mmCIF file of C-alpha atoms in Angstrom:
data_model
loop_
_atom_site.group_PDB
_atom_site.id
_atom_site.type_symbol
_atom_site.label_atom_id
_atom_site.label_comp_id
_atom_site.label_asym_id
_atom_site.label_seq_id
_atom_site.Cartn_x
_atom_site.Cartn_y
_atom_site.Cartn_z
ATOM 1 C CA UNK V 1 85.529 147.075 97.676
ATOM 2 C CA UNK V 2 84.261 143.512 98.534
ATOM 3 C CA UNK V 3 87.685 142.229 97.960
ATOM 4 C CA UNK V 4 89.237 144.679 100.511
ATOM 5 C CA UNK V 5 86.721 143.659 103.003
ATOM 6 C CA UNK V 6 87.288 139.906 102.321
ATOM 7 C CA UNK V 7 91.038 140.355 102.633
ATOM 8 C CA UNK V 8 90.505 142.246 105.874
ATOM 9 C CA UNK V 9 88.346 139.631 107.562
ATOM 10 C CA UNK V 10 90.247 136.610 106.199
ATOM 11 C CA UNK V 11 92.055 134.676 108.925
ATOM 12 C CA UNK V 12 95.666 135.286 108.895
ATOM 13 C CA UNK V 13 98.096 132.365 109.009
ATOM 14 C CA UNK V 14 99.437 131.814 112.513
ATOM 15 C CA UNK V 15 103.026 130.890 113.398
ATOM 16 C CA UNK V 16 101.825 127.244 113.977
ATOM 17 C CA UNK V 17 100.184 127.257 110.527
ATOM 18 C CA UNK V 18 103.590 128.083 108.885
ATOM 19 C CA UNK V 19 105.240 125.199 110.972
ATOM 20 C CA UNK V 20 102.584 122.692 109.894
ATOM 21 C CA UNK V 21 102.917 123.955 106.188
ATOM 22 C CA UNK V 22 106.780 123.442 106.385
ATOM 23 C CA UNK V 23 106.338 119.932 108.063
ATOM 24 C CA UNK V 24 103.804 119.068 105.361
ATOM 25 C CA UNK V 25 106.233 120.149 102.527
ATOM 26 C CA UNK V 26 108.971 118.075 104.090
ATOM 27 C CA UNK V 27 106.619 115.105 104.453
ATOM 28 C CA UNK V 28 105.817 115.489 100.568
ATOM 29 C CA UNK V 29 109.473 115.712 99.783
ATOM 30 C CA UNK V 30 110.251 112.466 101.748
ATOM 31 C CA UNK V 31 107.222 110.640 99.886
ATOM 32 C CA UNK V 32 108.512 111.836 96.621
ATOM 33 C CA UNK V 33 112.115 110.608 97.460
ATOM 34 C CA UNK V 34 110.665 107.279 98.603
ATOM 35 C CA UNK V 35 108.524 106.850 95.462
ATOM 36 C CA UNK V 36 111.637 107.538 93.400
ATOM 37 C CA UNK V 37 113.741 104.859 95.373
ATOM 38 C CA UNK V 38 111.028 102.390 95.035
ATOM 39 C CA UNK V 39 110.855 102.794 91.358
ATOM 40 C CA UNK V 40 114.422 102.625 90.970
ATOM 41 C CA UNK V 41 114.523 99.446 93.078
ATOM 42 C CA UNK V 42 111.761 97.916 90.989
ATOM 43 C CA UNK V 43 113.725 98.809 87.685
ATOM 44 C CA UNK V 44 116.882 97.413 89.116
ATOM 45 C CA UNK V 45 115.056 94.075 90.175
ATOM 46 C CA UNK V 46 113.536 93.733 86.873
ATOM 47 C CA UNK V 47 116.683 94.473 84.968
ATOM 48 C CA UNK V 48 118.407 91.962 87.282
ATOM 49 C CA UNK V 49 115.876 89.222 86.603
ATOM 50 C CA UNK V 50 116.069 89.636 82.825
ATOM 51 C CA UNK V 51 119.919 89.468 82.997
ATOM 52 C CA UNK V 52 119.888 86.052 84.496
#
């Protein structure tokens, strides 16, 4: 019963909230891609340095 009441009075996500969530998800994906590229660049640079 308390769960039903809690669900009834819980704030509903607004349209703005879903846009912010989508934007945050996109930002997180970009950060992950940037970190992957940074790691790859570092690995390539270290490999190039050891080849010389």
